[in-house]
PDB file of C-alpha atoms in Angstrom:
ATOM      1  CA  MET A 177       0.000   0.000   0.000  1.00 72.00           C
ATOM      2  CA  LYS A 178       1.354   3.419  -0.969  1.00 82.00           C
ATOM      3  CA  ARG A 179       1.708   5.788   1.944  1.00 89.00           C
ATOM      4  CA  ILE A 180       0.157   9.244   1.859  1.00 93.00           C
ATOM      5  CA  GLU A 181       2.196  12.374   2.518  1.00 95.00           C
ATOM      6  CA  PHE A 182       1.082  14.643   5.353  1.00 96.00           C
ATOM      7  CA  MET A 183       2.345  17.894   6.781  1.00 97.00           C
ATOM      8  CA  LEU A 184       2.168  18.230  10.564  1.00 97.00           C
ATOM      9  CA  LEU A 185       2.241  21.928  11.422  1.00 96.00           C
ATOM     10  CA  ILE A 186       3.197  22.353  15.059  1.00 95.00           C
ATOM     11  CA  ARG A 187       1.518  25.355  16.675  1.00 92.00           C
ATOM     12  CA  ASN A 188       2.171  26.775  20.110  1.00 90.00           C
ATOM     13  CA  GLU A 189       2.139  30.056  21.995  1.00 88.00           C
ATOM     14  CA  MET A 190       4.938  32.438  21.084  1.00 81.00           C
ATOM     15  CA  GLY A 191       6.909  32.121  24.350  1.00 78.00           C
ATOM     16  CA  HIS A 192       5.741  28.714  25.538  1.00 79.00           C
ATOM     17  CA  HIS A 193       9.278  27.465  26.316  1.00 79.00           C
ATOM     18  CA  GLU A 194      10.207  30.529  28.387  1.00 82.00           C
ATOM     19  CA  SER A 195       8.553  29.054  31.491  1.00 82.00           C
ATOM     20  CA  MET A 196      10.636  25.871  31.214  1.00 88.00           C
ATOM     21  CA  THR A 197      13.854  25.409  33.145  1.00 92.00           C
ATOM     22  CA  PRO A 198      17.046  24.839  31.133  1.00 93.00           C
ATOM     23  CA  GLU A 199      16.864  21.170  32.177  1.00 95.00           C
ATOM     24  CA  GLN A 200      13.281  20.875  30.893  1.00 93.00           C
ATOM     25  CA  GLN A 201      14.277  22.559  27.619  1.00 92.00           C
ATOM     26  CA  GLN A 202      17.127  20.056  27.218  1.00 95.00           C
ATOM     27  CA  GLN A 203      14.783  17.131  27.984  1.00 96.00           C
ATOM     28  CA  PHE A 204      12.308  18.457  25.425  1.00 93.00           C
ATOM     29  CA  LEU A 205      14.992  18.701  22.724  1.00 93.00           C
ATOM     30  CA  GLU A 206      16.209  15.183  23.499  1.00 96.00           C
ATOM     31  CA  LYS A 207      12.648  13.824  23.234  1.00 96.00           C
ATOM     32  CA  CYS A 208      12.272  15.600  19.880  1.00 95.00           C
ATOM     33  CA  MET A 209      15.457  13.891  18.660  1.00 96.00           C
ATOM     34  CA  VAL A 210      14.114  10.487  19.766  1.00 97.00           C
ATOM     35  CA  TYR A 211      10.747  11.202  18.094  1.00 97.00           C
ATOM     36  CA  ILE A 212      12.506  12.141  14.841  1.00 97.00           C
ATOM     37  CA  GLU A 213      14.836   9.124  14.940  1.00 97.00           C
ATOM     38  CA  ASN A 214      11.903   6.755  15.542  1.00 97.00           C
ATOM     39  CA  LEU A 215       9.988   8.198  12.588  1.00 97.00           C
ATOM     40  CA  LYS A 216      13.116   7.828  10.420  1.00 97.00           C
ATOM     41  CA  LYS A 217      13.585   4.181  11.470  1.00 98.00           C
ATOM     42  CA  GLN A 218       9.940   3.472  10.589  1.00 96.00           C
ATOM     43  CA  GLY A 219      10.389   5.087   7.169  1.00 96.00           C
ATOM     44  CA  LYS A 220       7.718   7.663   7.999  1.00 97.00           C
ATOM     45  CA  LEU A 221       9.750  10.895   7.993  1.00 97.00           C
ATOM     46  CA  LYS A 222      10.491  12.962   4.896  1.00 95.00           C
ATOM     47  CA  GLY A 223      11.604  16.091   6.733  1.00 95.00           C
ATOM     48  CA  ALA A 224      11.325  18.063   9.974  1.00 96.00           C
ATOM     49  CA  GLN A 225      12.525  21.471  11.099  1.00 94.00           C
ATOM     50  CA  PRO A 226      11.851  23.920  13.908  1.00 91.00           C
ATOM     51  CA  MET A 227      10.982  27.442  12.818  1.00 89.00           C
ATOM     52  CA  ALA A 228      12.346  30.754  14.098  1.00 85.00           C
ATOM     53  CA  ARG A 229       9.888  32.855  16.072  1.00 77.00           C
ATOM     54  CA  GLN A 230      10.523  35.947  13.933  1.00 79.00           C
ATOM     55  CA  GLY A 231       9.779  36.735  10.320  1.00 82.00           C
ATOM     56  CA  VAL A 232       7.584  38.912   8.134  1.00 82.00           C
ATOM     57  CA  MET A 233       4.206  38.522   6.482  1.00 82.00           C
ATOM     58  CA  ILE A 234       3.754  39.773   2.945  1.00 86.00           C
ATOM     59  CA  SER A 235       0.392  40.295   1.298  1.00 86.00           C
ATOM     60  CA  GLY A 236      -1.186  42.246  -1.489  1.00 88.00           C
ATOM     61  CA  THR A 237      -0.913  41.991  -5.243  1.00 89.00           C
ATOM     62  CA  LYS A 238       1.804  42.117  -7.862  1.00 85.00           C
ATOM     63  CA  ASP A 239       1.748  45.930  -7.886  1.00 87.00           C
ATOM     64  CA  ALA A 240       0.829  46.675  -4.257  1.00 89.00           C
ATOM     65  CA  TRP A 241       2.836  44.627  -1.757  1.00 90.00           C
ATOM     66  CA  LYS A 242       2.497  45.089   1.987  1.00 87.00           C
ATOM     67  CA  LYS A 243       4.972  43.838   4.567  1.00 85.00           C
ATOM     68  CA  GLY A 244       4.084  43.594   8.230  1.00 79.00           C
ATOM     69  CA  PRO A 245       4.646  41.632  11.396  1.00 72.00           C
ATOM     70  CA  PHE A 246       4.375  37.953  10.650  1.00 67.00           C
ATOM     71  CA  ASN A 247       2.353  37.208  13.714  1.00 66.00           C
ATOM     72  CA  GLU A 248      -0.135  39.396  15.493  1.00 64.00           C
ATOM     73  CA  ALA A 249      -1.585  36.551  17.569  1.00 71.00           C
ATOM     74  CA  LYS A 250      -0.195  34.615  20.530  1.00 80.00           C
ATOM     75  CA  GLU A 251       0.078  31.373  18.548  1.00 84.00           C
ATOM     76  CA  VAL A 252       2.760  30.640  15.948  1.00 87.00           C
ATOM     77  CA  ILE A 253       3.849  27.704  13.844  1.00 90.00           C
ATOM     78  CA  VAL A 254       6.949  26.524  15.714  1.00 91.00           C
ATOM     79  CA  GLY A 255       7.928  23.720  13.352  1.00 93.00           C
ATOM     80  CA  TYR A 256       6.818  21.087  10.903  1.00 96.00           C
ATOM     81  CA  TYR A 257       7.107  17.406  10.140  1.00 97.00           C
ATOM     82  CA  HIS A 258       6.679  16.115   6.592  1.00 97.00           C
ATOM     83  CA  ILE A 259       5.608  12.512   7.119  1.00 97.00           C
ATOM     84  CA  LEU A 260       4.387   9.415   5.327  1.00 96.00           C
ATOM     85  CA  ALA A 261       1.369   7.652   6.830  1.00 97.00           C
ATOM     86  CA  ASP A 262      -0.985   4.869   5.813  1.00 96.00           C
ATOM     87  CA  ASN A 263      -4.055   7.102   6.251  1.00 96.00           C
ATOM     88  CA  LEU A 264      -5.363  10.074   8.243  1.00 96.00           C
ATOM     89  CA  GLU A 265      -5.746   8.015  11.424  1.00 97.00           C
ATOM     90  CA  ASP A 266      -2.104   6.893  11.198  1.00 97.00           C
ATOM     91  CA  ALA A 267      -1.004  10.526  10.691  1.00 97.00           C
ATOM     92  CA  ILE A 268      -3.048  11.596  13.737  1.00 97.00           C
ATOM     93  CA  ALA A 269      -1.426   8.854  15.835  1.00 97.00           C
ATOM     94  CA  ILE A 270       2.010  10.093  14.748  1.00 97.00           C
ATOM     95  CA  ALA A 271       1.036  13.682  15.625  1.00 97.00           C
ATOM     96  CA  LYS A 272      -0.193  12.631  19.083  1.00 97.00           C
ATOM     97  CA  GLY A 273       3.301  11.302  19.856  1.00 96.00           C
ATOM     98  CA  ASN A 274       4.888  14.733  19.404  1.00 96.00           C
ATOM     99  CA  PRO A 275       6.845  15.859  22.499  1.00 94.00           C
ATOM    100  CA  GLU A 276       5.181  19.323  22.390  1.00 92.00           C
ATOM    101  CA  PHE A 277       2.203  17.759  24.169  1.00 93.00           C
ATOM    102  CA  GLU A 278       4.353  16.699  27.148  1.00 91.00           C
ATOM    103  CA  TYR A 279       5.511  20.224  27.983  1.00 87.00           C
ATOM    104  CA  GLY A 280       2.397  22.323  28.414  1.00 85.00           C
ATOM    105  CA  THR A 281      -1.216  22.602  27.386  1.00 90.00           C
ATOM    106  CA  THR A 282      -1.011  25.096  24.523  1.00 91.00           C
ATOM    107  CA  ALA A 283       0.395  22.913  21.722  1.00 93.00           C
ATOM    108  CA  ARG A 284      -1.747  22.071  18.708  1.00 94.00           C
ATOM    109  CA  VAL A 285      -0.812  20.070  15.618  1.00 96.00           C
ATOM    110  CA  GLU A 286      -2.483  20.677  12.294  1.00 96.00           C
ATOM    111  CA  VAL A 287      -2.555  17.389  10.319  1.00 98.00           C
ATOM    112  CA  ARG A 288      -2.892  18.087   6.590  1.00 96.00           C
ATOM    113  CA  PRO A 289      -2.680  15.682   3.643  1.00 95.00           C
ATOM    114  CA  ILE A 290      -0.400  16.945   0.883  1.00 93.00           C
ATOM    115  CA  LYS A 291      -1.861  17.157  -2.591  1.00 89.00           C
ATOM    116  CA  MET A 292       0.234  15.159  -4.983  1.00 84.00           C
ATOM    117  CA  MET A 293      -1.879  15.926  -8.056  1.00 82.00           C
ATOM    118  CA  GLU A 294      -4.455  18.467  -9.172  1.00 87.00           C
ATOM    119  CA  GLU A 295      -7.645  16.577  -9.888  1.00 84.00           C
ATOM    120  CA  THR A 296      -9.009  19.088 -12.419  1.00 87.00           C
ATOM    121  CA  THR A 297      -5.865  19.369 -14.565  1.00 90.00           C
ATOM    122  CA  GLY A 298      -4.034  16.142 -13.787  1.00 86.00           C
ATOM    123  CA  TYR A 299      -0.868  18.117 -12.979  1.00 88.00           C
ATOM    124  CA  VAL A 300       1.442  16.022 -10.772  1.00 87.00           C
ATOM    125  CA  TYR A 301       3.470  18.037  -8.294  1.00 87.00           C
ATOM    126  CA  PRO A 302       7.209  17.235  -8.123  1.00 84.00           C
ATOM    127  CA  ASP A 303       8.454  14.975  -5.345  1.00 76.00           C
ATOM    128  CA  ASN A 304      11.669  16.479  -4.052  1.00 63.00           C
ATOM    129  CA  ALA A 305      12.564  13.657  -1.689  1.00 52.00           C
TER     130      ALA A 305
END
Protein backbone atom coordinates (compact mmCIF):
# COMPACT_ATOMS: atom_id res chain seq x y z
CA MET A 1 0.00 0.00 0.00
CA LYS A 2 1.35 3.42 -0.97
CA ARG A 3 1.71 5.79 1.94
CA ILE A 4 0.16 9.24 1.86
CA GLU A 5 2.20 12.37 2.52
CA PHE A 6 1.08 14.64 5.35
CA MET A 7 2.34 17.89 6.78
CA LEU A 8 2.17 18.23 10.56
CA LEU A 9 2.24 21.93 11.42
CA ILE A 10 3.20 22.35 15.06
CA ARG A 11 1.52 25.36 16.68
CA ASN A 12 2.17 26.77 20.11
CA GLU A 13 2.14 30.06 22.00
CA MET A 14 4.94 32.44 21.08
CA GLY A 15 6.91 32.12 24.35
CA HIS A 16 5.74 28.71 25.54
CA HIS A 17 9.28 27.46 26.32
CA GLU A 18 10.21 30.53 28.39
CA SER A 19 8.55 29.05 31.49
CA MET A 20 10.64 25.87 31.21
CA THR A 21 13.85 25.41 33.15
CA PRO A 22 17.05 24.84 31.13
CA GLU A 23 16.86 21.17 32.18
CA GLN A 24 13.28 20.88 30.89
CA GLN A 25 14.28 22.56 27.62
CA GLN A 26 17.13 20.06 27.22
CA GLN A 27 14.78 17.13 27.98
CA PHE A 28 12.31 18.46 25.42
CA LEU A 29 14.99 18.70 22.72
CA GLU A 30 16.21 15.18 23.50
CA LYS A 31 12.65 13.82 23.23
CA CYS A 32 12.27 15.60 19.88
CA MET A 33 15.46 13.89 18.66
CA VAL A 34 14.11 10.49 19.77
CA TYR A 35 10.75 11.20 18.09
CA ILE A 36 12.51 12.14 14.84
CA GLU A 37 14.84 9.12 14.94
CA ASN A 38 11.90 6.76 15.54
CA LEU A 39 9.99 8.20 12.59
CA LYS A 40 13.12 7.83 10.42
CA LYS A 41 13.58 4.18 11.47
CA GLN A 42 9.94 3.47 10.59
CA GLY A 43 10.39 5.09 7.17
CA LYS A 44 7.72 7.66 8.00
CA LEU A 45 9.75 10.90 7.99
CA LYS A 46 10.49 12.96 4.90
CA GLY A 47 11.60 16.09 6.73
CA ALA A 48 11.33 18.06 9.97
CA GLN A 49 12.53 21.47 11.10
CA PRO A 50 11.85 23.92 13.91
CA MET A 51 10.98 27.44 12.82
CA ALA A 52 12.35 30.75 14.10
CA ARG A 53 9.89 32.86 16.07
CA GLN A 54 10.52 35.95 13.93
CA GLY A 55 9.78 36.74 10.32
CA VAL A 56 7.58 38.91 8.13
CA MET A 57 4.21 38.52 6.48
CA ILE A 58 3.75 39.77 2.95
CA SER A 59 0.39 40.29 1.30
CA GLY A 60 -1.19 42.25 -1.49
CA THR A 61 -0.91 41.99 -5.24
CA LYS A 62 1.80 42.12 -7.86
CA ASP A 63 1.75 45.93 -7.89
CA ALA A 64 0.83 46.67 -4.26
CA TRP A 65 2.84 44.63 -1.76
CA LYS A 66 2.50 45.09 1.99
CA LYS A 67 4.97 43.84 4.57
CA GLY A 68 4.08 43.59 8.23
CA PRO A 69 4.65 41.63 11.40
CA PHE A 70 4.38 37.95 10.65
CA ASN A 71 2.35 37.21 13.71
CA GLU A 72 -0.14 39.40 15.49
CA ALA A 73 -1.59 36.55 17.57
CA LYS A 74 -0.20 34.62 20.53
CA GLU A 75 0.08 31.37 18.55
CA VAL A 76 2.76 30.64 15.95
CA ILE A 77 3.85 27.70 13.84
CA VAL A 78 6.95 26.52 15.71
CA GLY A 79 7.93 23.72 13.35
CA TYR A 80 6.82 21.09 10.90
CA TYR A 81 7.11 17.41 10.14
CA HIS A 82 6.68 16.11 6.59
CA ILE A 83 5.61 12.51 7.12
CA LEU A 84 4.39 9.42 5.33
CA ALA A 85 1.37 7.65 6.83
CA ASP A 86 -0.99 4.87 5.81
CA ASN A 87 -4.06 7.10 6.25
CA LEU A 88 -5.36 10.07 8.24
CA GLU A 89 -5.75 8.02 11.42
CA ASP A 90 -2.10 6.89 11.20
CA ALA A 91 -1.00 10.53 10.69
CA ILE A 92 -3.05 11.60 13.74
CA ALA A 93 -1.43 8.85 15.83
CA ILE A 94 2.01 10.09 14.75
CA ALA A 95 1.04 13.68 15.62
CA LYS A 96 -0.19 12.63 19.08
CA GLY A 97 3.30 11.30 19.86
CA ASN A 98 4.89 14.73 19.40
CA PRO A 99 6.85 15.86 22.50
CA GLU A 100 5.18 19.32 22.39
CA PHE A 101 2.20 17.76 24.17
CA GLU A 102 4.35 16.70 27.15
CA TYR A 103 5.51 20.22 27.98
CA GLY A 104 2.40 22.32 28.41
CA THR A 105 -1.22 22.60 27.39
CA THR A 106 -1.01 25.10 24.52
CA ALA A 107 0.39 22.91 21.72
CA ARG A 108 -1.75 22.07 18.71
CA VAL A 109 -0.81 20.07 15.62
CA GLU A 110 -2.48 20.68 12.29
CA VAL A 111 -2.56 17.39 10.32
CA ARG A 112 -2.89 18.09 6.59
CA PRO A 113 -2.68 15.68 3.64
CA ILE A 114 -0.40 16.94 0.88
CA LYS A 115 -1.86 17.16 -2.59
CA MET A 116 0.23 15.16 -4.98
CA MET A 117 -1.88 15.93 -8.06
CA GLU A 118 -4.46 18.47 -9.17
CA GLU A 119 -7.64 16.58 -9.89
CA THR A 120 -9.01 19.09 -12.42
CA THR A 121 -5.87 19.37 -14.56
CA GLY A 122 -4.03 16.14 -13.79
CA TYR A 123 -0.87 18.12 -12.98
CA VAL A 124 1.44 16.02 -10.77
CA TYR A 125 3.47 18.04 -8.29
CA PRO A 126 7.21 17.24 -8.12
CA ASP A 127 8.45 14.98 -5.35
CA ASN A 128 11.67 16.48 -4.05
CA ALA A 129 12.56 13.66 -1.69
